[in-house]
PDB file of C-alpha atoms in Angstrom:
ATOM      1  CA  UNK A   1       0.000   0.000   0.000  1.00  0.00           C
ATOM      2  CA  UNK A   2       1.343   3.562  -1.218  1.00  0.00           C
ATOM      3  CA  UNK A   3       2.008   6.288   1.521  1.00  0.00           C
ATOM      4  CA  UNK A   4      -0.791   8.770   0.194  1.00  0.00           C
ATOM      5  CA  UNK A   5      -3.777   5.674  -0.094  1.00  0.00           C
ATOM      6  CA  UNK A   6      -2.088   4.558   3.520  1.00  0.00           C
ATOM      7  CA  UNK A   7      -3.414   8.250   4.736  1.00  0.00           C
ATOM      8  CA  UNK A   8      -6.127   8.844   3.151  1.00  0.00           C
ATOM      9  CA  UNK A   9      -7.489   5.793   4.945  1.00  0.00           C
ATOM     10  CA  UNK A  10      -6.427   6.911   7.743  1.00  0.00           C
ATOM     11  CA  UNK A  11      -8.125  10.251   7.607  1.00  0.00           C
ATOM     12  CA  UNK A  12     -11.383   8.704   6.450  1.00  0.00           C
ATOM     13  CA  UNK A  13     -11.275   5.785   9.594  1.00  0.00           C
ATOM     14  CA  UNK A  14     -10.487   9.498  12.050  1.00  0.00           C
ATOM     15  CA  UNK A  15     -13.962  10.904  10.301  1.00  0.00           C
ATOM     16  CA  UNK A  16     -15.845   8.016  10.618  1.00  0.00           C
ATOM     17  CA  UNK A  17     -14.529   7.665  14.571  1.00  0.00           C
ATOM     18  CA  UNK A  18     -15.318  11.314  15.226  1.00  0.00           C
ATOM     19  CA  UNK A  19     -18.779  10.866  13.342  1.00  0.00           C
ATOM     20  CA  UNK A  20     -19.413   8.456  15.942  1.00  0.00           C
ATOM     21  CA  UNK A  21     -18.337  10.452  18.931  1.00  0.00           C
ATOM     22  CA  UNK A  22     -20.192  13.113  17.649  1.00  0.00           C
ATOM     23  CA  UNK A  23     -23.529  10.794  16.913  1.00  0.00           C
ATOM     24  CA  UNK A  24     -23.868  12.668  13.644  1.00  0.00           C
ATOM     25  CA  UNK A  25     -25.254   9.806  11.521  1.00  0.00           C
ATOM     26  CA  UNK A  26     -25.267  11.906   8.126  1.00  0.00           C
ATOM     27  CA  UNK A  27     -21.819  12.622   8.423  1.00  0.00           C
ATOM     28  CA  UNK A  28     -20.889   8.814   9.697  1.00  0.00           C
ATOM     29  CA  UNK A  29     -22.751   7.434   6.480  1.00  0.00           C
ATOM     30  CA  UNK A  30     -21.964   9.416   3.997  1.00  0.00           C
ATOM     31  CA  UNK A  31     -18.123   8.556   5.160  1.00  0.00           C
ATOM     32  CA  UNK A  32     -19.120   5.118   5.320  1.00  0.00           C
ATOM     33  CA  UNK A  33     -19.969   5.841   1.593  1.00  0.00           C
ATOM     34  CA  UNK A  34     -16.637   7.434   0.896  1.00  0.00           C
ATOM     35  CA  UNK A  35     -14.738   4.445   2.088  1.00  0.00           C
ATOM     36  CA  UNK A  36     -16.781   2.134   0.269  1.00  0.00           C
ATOM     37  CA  UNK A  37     -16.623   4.064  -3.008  1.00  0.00           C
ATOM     38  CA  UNK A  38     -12.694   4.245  -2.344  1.00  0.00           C
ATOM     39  CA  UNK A  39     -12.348   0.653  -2.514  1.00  0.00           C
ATOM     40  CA  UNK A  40     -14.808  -0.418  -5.307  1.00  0.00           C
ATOM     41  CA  UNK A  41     -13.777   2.186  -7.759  1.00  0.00           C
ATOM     42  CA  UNK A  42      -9.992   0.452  -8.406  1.00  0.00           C
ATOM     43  CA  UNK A  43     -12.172  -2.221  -9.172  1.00  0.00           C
ATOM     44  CA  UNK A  44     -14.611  -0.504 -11.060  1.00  0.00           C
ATOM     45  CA  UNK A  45     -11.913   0.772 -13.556  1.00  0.00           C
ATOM     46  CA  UNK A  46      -9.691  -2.569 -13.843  1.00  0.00           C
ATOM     47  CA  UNK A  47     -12.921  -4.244 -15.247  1.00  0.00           C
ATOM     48  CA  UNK A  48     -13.634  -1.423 -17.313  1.00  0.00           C
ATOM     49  CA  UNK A  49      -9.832  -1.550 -18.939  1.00  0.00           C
ATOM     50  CA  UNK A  50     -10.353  -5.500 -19.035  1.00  0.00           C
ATOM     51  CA  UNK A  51     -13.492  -4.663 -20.927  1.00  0.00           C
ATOM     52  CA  UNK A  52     -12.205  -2.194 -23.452  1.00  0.00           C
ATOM     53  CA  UNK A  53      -9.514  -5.087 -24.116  1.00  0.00           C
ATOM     54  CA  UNK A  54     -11.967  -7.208 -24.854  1.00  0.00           C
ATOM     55  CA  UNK A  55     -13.525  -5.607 -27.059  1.00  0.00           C
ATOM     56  CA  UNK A  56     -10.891  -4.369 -29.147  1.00  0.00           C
ATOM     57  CA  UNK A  57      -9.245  -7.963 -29.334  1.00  0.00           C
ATOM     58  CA  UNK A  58     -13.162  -8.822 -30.752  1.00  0.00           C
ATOM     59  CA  UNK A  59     -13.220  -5.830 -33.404  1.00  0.00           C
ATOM     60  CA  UNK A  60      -9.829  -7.047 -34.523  1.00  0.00           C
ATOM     61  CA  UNK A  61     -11.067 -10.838 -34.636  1.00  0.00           C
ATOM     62  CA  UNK A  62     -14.012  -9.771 -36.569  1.00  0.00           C
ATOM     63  CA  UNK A  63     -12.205  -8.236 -39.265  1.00  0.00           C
ATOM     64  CA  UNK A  64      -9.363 -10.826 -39.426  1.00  0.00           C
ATOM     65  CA  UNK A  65     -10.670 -12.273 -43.298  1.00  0.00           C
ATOM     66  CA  UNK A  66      -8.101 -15.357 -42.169  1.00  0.00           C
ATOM     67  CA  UNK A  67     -10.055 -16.474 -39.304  1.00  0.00           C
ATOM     68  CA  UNK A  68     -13.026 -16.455 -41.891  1.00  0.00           C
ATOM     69  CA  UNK A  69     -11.002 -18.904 -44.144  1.00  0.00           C
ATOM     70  CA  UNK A  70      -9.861 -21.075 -40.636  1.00  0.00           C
ATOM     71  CA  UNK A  71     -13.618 -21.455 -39.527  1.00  0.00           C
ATOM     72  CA  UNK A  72     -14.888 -22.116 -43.225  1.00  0.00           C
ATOM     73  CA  UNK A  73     -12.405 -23.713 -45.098  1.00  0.00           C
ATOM     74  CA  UNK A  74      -9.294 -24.675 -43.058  1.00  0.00           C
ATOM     75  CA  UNK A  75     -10.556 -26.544 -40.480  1.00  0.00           C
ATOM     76  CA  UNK A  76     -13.362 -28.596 -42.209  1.00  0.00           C
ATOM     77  CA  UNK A  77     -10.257 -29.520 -44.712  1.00  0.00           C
ATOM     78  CA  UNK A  78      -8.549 -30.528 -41.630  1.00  0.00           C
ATOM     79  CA  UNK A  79     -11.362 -33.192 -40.649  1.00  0.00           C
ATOM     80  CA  UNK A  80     -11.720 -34.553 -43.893  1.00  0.00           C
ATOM     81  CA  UNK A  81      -7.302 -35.204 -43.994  1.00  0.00           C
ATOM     82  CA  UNK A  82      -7.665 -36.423 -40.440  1.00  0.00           C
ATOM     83  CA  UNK A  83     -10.505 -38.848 -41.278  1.00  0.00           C
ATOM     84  CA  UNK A  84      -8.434 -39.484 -44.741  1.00  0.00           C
ATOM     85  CA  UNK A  85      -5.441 -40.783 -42.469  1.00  0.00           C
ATOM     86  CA  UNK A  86      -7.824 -43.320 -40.136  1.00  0.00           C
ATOM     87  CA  UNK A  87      -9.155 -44.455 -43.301  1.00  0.00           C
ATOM     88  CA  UNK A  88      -5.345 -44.959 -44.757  1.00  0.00           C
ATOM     89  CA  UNK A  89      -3.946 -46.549 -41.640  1.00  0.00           C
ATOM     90  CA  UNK A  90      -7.738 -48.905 -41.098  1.00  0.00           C
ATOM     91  CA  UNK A  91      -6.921 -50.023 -44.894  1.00  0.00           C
ATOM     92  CA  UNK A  92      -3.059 -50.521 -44.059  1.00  0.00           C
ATOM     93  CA  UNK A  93      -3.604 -51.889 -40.578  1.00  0.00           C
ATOM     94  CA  UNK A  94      -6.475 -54.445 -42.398  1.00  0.00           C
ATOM     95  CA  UNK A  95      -4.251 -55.625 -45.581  1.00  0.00           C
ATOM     96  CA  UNK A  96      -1.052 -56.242 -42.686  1.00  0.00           C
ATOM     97  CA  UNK A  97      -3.754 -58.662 -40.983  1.00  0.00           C
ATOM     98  CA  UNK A  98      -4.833 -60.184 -43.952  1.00  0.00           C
ATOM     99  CA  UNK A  99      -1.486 -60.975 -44.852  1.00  0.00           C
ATOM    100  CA  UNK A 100      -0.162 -62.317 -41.269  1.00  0.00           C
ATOM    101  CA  UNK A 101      -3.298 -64.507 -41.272  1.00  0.00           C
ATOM    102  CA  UNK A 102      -2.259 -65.899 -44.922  1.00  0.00           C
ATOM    103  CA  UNK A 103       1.491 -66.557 -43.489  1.00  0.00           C
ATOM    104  CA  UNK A 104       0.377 -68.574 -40.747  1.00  0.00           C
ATOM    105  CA  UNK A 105      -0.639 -71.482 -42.368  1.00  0.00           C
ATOM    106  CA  UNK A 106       2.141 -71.334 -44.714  1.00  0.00           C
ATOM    107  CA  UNK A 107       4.562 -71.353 -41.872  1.00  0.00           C
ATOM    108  CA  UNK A 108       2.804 -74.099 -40.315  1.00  0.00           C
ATOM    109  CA  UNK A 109       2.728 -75.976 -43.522  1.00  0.00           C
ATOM    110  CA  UNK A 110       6.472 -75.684 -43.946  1.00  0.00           C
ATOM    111  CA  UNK A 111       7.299 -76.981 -40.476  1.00  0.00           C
ATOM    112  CA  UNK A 112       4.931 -79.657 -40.976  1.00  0.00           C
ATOM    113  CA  UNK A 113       6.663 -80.876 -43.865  1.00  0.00           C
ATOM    114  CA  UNK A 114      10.265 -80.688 -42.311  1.00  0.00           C
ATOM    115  CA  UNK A 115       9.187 -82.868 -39.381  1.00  0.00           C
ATOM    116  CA  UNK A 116       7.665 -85.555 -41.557  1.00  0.00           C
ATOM    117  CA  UNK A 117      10.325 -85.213 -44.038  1.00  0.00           C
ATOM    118  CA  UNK A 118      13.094 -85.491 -40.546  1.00  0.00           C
ATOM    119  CA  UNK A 119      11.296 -88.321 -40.098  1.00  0.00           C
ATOM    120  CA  UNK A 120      11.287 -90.733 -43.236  1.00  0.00           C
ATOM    121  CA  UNK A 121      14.896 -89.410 -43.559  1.00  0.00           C
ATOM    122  CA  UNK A 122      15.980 -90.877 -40.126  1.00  0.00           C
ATOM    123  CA  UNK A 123      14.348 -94.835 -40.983  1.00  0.00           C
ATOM    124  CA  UNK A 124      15.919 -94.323 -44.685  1.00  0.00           C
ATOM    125  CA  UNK A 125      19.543 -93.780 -42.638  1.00  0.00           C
ATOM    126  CA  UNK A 126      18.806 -96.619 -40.450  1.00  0.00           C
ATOM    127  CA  UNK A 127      18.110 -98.604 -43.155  1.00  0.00           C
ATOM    128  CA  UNK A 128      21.249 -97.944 -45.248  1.00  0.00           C
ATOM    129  CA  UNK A 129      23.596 -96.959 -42.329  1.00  0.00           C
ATOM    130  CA  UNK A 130      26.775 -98.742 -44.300  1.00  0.00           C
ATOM    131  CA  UNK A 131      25.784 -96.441 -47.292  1.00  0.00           C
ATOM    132  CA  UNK A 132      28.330 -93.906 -46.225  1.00  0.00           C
ATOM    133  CA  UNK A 133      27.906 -91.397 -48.539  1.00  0.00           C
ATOM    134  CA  UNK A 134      23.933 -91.654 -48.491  1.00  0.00           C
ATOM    135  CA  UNK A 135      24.258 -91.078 -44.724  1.00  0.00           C
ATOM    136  CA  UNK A 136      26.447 -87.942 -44.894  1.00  0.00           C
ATOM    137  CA  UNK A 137      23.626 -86.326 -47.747  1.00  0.00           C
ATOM    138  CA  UNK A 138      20.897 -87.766 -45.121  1.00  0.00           C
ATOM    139  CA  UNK A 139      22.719 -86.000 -41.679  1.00  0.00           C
ATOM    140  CA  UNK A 140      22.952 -82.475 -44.187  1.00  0.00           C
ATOM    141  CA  UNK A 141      19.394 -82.961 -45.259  1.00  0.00           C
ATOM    142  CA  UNK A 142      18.375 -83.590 -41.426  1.00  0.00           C
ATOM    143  CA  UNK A 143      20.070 -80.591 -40.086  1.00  0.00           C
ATOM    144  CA  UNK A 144      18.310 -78.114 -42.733  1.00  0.00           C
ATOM    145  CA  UNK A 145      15.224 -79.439 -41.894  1.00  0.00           C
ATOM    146  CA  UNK A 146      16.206 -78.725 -38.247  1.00  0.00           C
ATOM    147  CA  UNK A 147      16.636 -75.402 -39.161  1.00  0.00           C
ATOM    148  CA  UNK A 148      13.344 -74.893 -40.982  1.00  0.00           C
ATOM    149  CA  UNK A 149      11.717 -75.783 -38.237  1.00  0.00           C
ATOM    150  CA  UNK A 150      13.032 -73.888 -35.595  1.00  0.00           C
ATOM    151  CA  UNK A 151      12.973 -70.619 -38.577  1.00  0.00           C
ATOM    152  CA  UNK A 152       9.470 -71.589 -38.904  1.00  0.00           C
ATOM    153  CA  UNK A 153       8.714 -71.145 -35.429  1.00  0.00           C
ATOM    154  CA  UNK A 154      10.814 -67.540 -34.906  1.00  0.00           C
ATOM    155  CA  UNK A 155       8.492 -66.690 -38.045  1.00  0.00           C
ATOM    156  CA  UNK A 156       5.333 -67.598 -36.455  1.00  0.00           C
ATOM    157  CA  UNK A 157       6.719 -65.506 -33.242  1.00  0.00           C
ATOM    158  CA  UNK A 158       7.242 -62.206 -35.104  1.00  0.00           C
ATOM    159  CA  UNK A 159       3.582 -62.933 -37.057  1.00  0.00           C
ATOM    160  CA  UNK A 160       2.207 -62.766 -33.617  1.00  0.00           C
ATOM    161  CA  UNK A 161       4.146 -59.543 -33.322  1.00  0.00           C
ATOM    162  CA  UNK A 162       3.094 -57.871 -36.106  1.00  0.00           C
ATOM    163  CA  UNK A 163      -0.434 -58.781 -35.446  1.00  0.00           C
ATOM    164  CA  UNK A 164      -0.580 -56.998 -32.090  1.00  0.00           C
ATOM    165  CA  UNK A 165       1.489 -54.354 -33.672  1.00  0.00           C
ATOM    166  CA  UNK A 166      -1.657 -53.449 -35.262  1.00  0.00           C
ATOM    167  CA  UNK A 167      -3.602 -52.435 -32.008  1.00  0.00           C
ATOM    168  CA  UNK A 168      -1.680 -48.722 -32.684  1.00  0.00           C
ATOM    169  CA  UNK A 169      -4.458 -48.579 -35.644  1.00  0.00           C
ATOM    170  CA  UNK A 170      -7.312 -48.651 -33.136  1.00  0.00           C
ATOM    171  CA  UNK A 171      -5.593 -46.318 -30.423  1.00  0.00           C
ATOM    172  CA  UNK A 172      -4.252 -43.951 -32.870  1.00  0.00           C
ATOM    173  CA  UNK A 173      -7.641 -43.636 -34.778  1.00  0.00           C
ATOM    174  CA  UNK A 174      -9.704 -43.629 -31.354  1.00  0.00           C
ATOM    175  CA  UNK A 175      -7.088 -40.442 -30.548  1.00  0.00           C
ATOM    176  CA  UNK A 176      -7.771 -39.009 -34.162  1.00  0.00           C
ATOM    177  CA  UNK A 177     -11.495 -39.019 -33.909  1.00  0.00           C
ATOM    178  CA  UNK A 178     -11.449 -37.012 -30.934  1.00  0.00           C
ATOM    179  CA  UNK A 179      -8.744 -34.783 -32.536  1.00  0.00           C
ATOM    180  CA  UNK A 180     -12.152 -34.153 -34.899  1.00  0.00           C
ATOM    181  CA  UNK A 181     -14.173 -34.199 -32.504  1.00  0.00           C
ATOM    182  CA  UNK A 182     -12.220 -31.226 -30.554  1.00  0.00           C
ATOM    183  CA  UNK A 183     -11.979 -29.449 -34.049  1.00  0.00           C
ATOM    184  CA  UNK A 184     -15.883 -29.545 -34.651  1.00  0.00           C
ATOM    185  CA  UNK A 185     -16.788 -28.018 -31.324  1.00  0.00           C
ATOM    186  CA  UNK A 186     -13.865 -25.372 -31.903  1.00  0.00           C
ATOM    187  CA  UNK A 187     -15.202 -24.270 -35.433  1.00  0.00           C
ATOM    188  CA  UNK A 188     -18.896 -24.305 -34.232  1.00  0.00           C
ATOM    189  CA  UNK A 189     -17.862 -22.249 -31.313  1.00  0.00           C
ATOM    190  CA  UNK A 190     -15.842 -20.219 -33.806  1.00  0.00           C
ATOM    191  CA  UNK A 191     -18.382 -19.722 -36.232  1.00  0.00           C
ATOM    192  CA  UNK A 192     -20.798 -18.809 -33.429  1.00  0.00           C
ATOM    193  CA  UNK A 193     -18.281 -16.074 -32.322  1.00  0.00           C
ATOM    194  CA  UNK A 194     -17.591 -14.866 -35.650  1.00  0.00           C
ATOM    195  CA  UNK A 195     -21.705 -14.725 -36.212  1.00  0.00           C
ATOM    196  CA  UNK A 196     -22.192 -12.822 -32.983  1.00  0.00           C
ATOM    197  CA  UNK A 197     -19.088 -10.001 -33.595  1.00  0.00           C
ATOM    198  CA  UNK A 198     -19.802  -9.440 -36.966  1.00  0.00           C
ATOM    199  CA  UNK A 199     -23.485 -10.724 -38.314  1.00  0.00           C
ATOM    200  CA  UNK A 200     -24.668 -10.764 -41.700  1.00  0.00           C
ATOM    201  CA  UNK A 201     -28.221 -10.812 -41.422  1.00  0.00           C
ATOM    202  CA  UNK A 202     -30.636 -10.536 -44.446  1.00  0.00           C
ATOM    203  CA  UNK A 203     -33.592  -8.795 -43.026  1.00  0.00           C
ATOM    204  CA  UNK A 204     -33.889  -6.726 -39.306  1.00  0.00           C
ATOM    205  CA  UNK A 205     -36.266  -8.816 -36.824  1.00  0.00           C
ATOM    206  CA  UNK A 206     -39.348  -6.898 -36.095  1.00  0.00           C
ATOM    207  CA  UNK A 207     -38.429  -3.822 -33.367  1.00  0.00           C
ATOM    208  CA  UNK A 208     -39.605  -5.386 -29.777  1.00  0.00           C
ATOM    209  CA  UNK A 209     -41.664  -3.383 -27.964  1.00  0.00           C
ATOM    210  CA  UNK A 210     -40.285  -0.921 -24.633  1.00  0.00           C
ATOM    211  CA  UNK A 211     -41.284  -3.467 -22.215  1.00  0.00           C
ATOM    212  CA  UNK A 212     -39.702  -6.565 -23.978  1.00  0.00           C
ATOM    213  CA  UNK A 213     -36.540  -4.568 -24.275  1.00  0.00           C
ATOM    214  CA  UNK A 214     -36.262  -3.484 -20.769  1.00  0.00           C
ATOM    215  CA  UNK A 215     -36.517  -7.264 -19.481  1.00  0.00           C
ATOM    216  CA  UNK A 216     -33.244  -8.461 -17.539  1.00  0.00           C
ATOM    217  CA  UNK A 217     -31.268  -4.996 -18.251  1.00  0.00           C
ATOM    218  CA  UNK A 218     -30.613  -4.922 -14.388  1.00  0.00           C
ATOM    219  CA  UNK A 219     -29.985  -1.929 -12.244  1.00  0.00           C
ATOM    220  CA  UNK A 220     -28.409   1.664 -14.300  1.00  0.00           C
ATOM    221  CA  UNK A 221     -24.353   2.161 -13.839  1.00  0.00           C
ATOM    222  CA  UNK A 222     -24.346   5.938 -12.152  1.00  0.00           C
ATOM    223  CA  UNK A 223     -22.505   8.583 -14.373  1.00  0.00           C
ATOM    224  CA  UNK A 224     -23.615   6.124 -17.772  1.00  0.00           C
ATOM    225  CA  UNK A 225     -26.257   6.843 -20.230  1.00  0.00           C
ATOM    226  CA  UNK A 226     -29.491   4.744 -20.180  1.00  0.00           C
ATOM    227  CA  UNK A 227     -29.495   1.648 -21.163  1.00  0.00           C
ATOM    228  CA  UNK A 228     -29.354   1.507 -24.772  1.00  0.00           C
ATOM    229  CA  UNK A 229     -31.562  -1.361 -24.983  1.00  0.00           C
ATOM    230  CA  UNK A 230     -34.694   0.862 -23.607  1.00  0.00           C
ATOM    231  CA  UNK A 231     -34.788   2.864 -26.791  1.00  0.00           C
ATOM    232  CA  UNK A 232     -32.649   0.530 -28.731  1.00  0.00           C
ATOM    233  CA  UNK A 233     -30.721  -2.293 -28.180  1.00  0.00           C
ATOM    234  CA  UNK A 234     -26.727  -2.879 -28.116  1.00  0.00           C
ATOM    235  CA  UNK A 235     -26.733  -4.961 -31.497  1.00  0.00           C
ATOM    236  CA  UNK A 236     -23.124  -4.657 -32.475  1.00  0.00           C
ATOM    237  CA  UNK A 237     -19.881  -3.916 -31.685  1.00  0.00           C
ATOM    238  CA  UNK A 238     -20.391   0.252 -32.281  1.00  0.00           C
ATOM    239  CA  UNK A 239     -22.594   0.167 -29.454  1.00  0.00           C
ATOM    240  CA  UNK A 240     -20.459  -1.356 -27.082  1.00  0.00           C
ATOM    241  CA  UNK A 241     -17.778   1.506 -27.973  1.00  0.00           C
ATOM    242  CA  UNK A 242     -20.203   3.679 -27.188  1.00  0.00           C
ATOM    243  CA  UNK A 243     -21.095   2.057 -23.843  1.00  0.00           C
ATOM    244  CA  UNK A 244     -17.700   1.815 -23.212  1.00  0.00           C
ATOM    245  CA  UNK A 245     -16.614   5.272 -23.962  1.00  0.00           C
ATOM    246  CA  UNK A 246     -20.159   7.102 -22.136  1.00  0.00           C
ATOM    247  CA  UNK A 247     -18.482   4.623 -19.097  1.00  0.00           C
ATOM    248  CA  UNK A 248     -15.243   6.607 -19.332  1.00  0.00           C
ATOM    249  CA  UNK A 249     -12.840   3.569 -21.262  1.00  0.00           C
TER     250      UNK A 249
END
């Protein structure tokens, strides 16, 4: 608190203590009034400044022809290339899945085969186990079929993988669509704003009567002109300058 406010409360608190001693009620109220005034009139003029803020940042935002082309044409484009990119990566995610579900069987198939094949190999060897040579082709034949089988299984492992790789399609598109959905509420809300600052209306509305107009106005700011709704209404954003500037802002 500043030196000079610090005193002038000071003084006032003296008046209203000597308005008491003195049981001079006029005097004790209207320094009652004083003191009150003195603290809601820093108020007063901080909303007022916050207010003339406002509506300057609105007159600009009404005549900014880009947020015109964000609301209209931007953000609409926007949706559609979001809901472009969950219908790429649905089709992507969908083919991958087709595929992995075609490999499977293959995979099986192959290690299927090698067993069997390990198999008739091993009773051919037994069979002919003084045919050296035979038996050296057979033991080179058995350990690539070894091989194929134990390939065939680290296949079917990262199948698997890639299958539950896929659940990022559902996530990322759940997150997408309410990427739109945040974008539809922020252009209607936009569009709403933009109607309300700057209207282009085809025809007036029929003038409401005195009465209708006078409805939920609420009590009259002292030191402002009257309400402009009693004779007319505040119906754009040259009205509120003059409210604003009749209110000293």
């Amino acid at each position: 608190m500043e030196e000079s406010e610090k005193l002038t409360r000071l003084t006032q608190a003296r008046g209203l203590v000597a308005a008491l001693e003195a049981n001079d009620e006029a005097e004790y109220l209207a320094g009652l009034n004083a003191l009150a005034a003195s603290q809601t009139q820093p108020m007063f003029e901080e909303v007022g400044r916050m207010t003339r803020e406002v509506h300057e940042a609105l007159m600009t935002f009404a005549t900014d022809d880009r947020l015109n082309l964000l609301a209209e044409d931007e953000m609409p484009d926007a949706r559609d290339r979001l809901r472009y990119v969950i219908t790429l990566t649905e089709q992507a995610a969908n083919r991958t899945l087709a595929l992995v579900e075609e490999a499977f069987p293959v995979a099986d198939r192959l290690m299927d085969r090698a067993e069997r094949l390990q198999i008739e190999l091993a009773q051919i060897q037994q069979r002919h186990a003084d045919n050296t040579p035979l038996v050296d082709v057979i033991t080179g034949l058995t350990e690539y079929l070894e091989s194929v089988q134990q390939n065939g299984g680290v296949l079917k492992t990262g199948l698997t993988d890639i299958m539950m790789a896929q659940e990022f399609q559902d996530l990322s598109g759940q997150l997408l669509l309410r990427v739109i959905a945040l974008l539809e509420t922020l252009e209607g809300k936009m569009l709403g704003l933009l109607q309300k600052i700057h209207p282009v209306s085809a025809e007036k509305p029929a003038a409401p009567t005195v009465a209708a107009l006078s409805q939920g106005l609420g009590p009259m700011v002292p030191g402002a002109k009257p309400h402009a709704s009693a004779a007319e209404p505040i119906k754009n954003q040259d009205d509120v300058d003059d409210l604003l500037a009749s209110l000293g802002f």
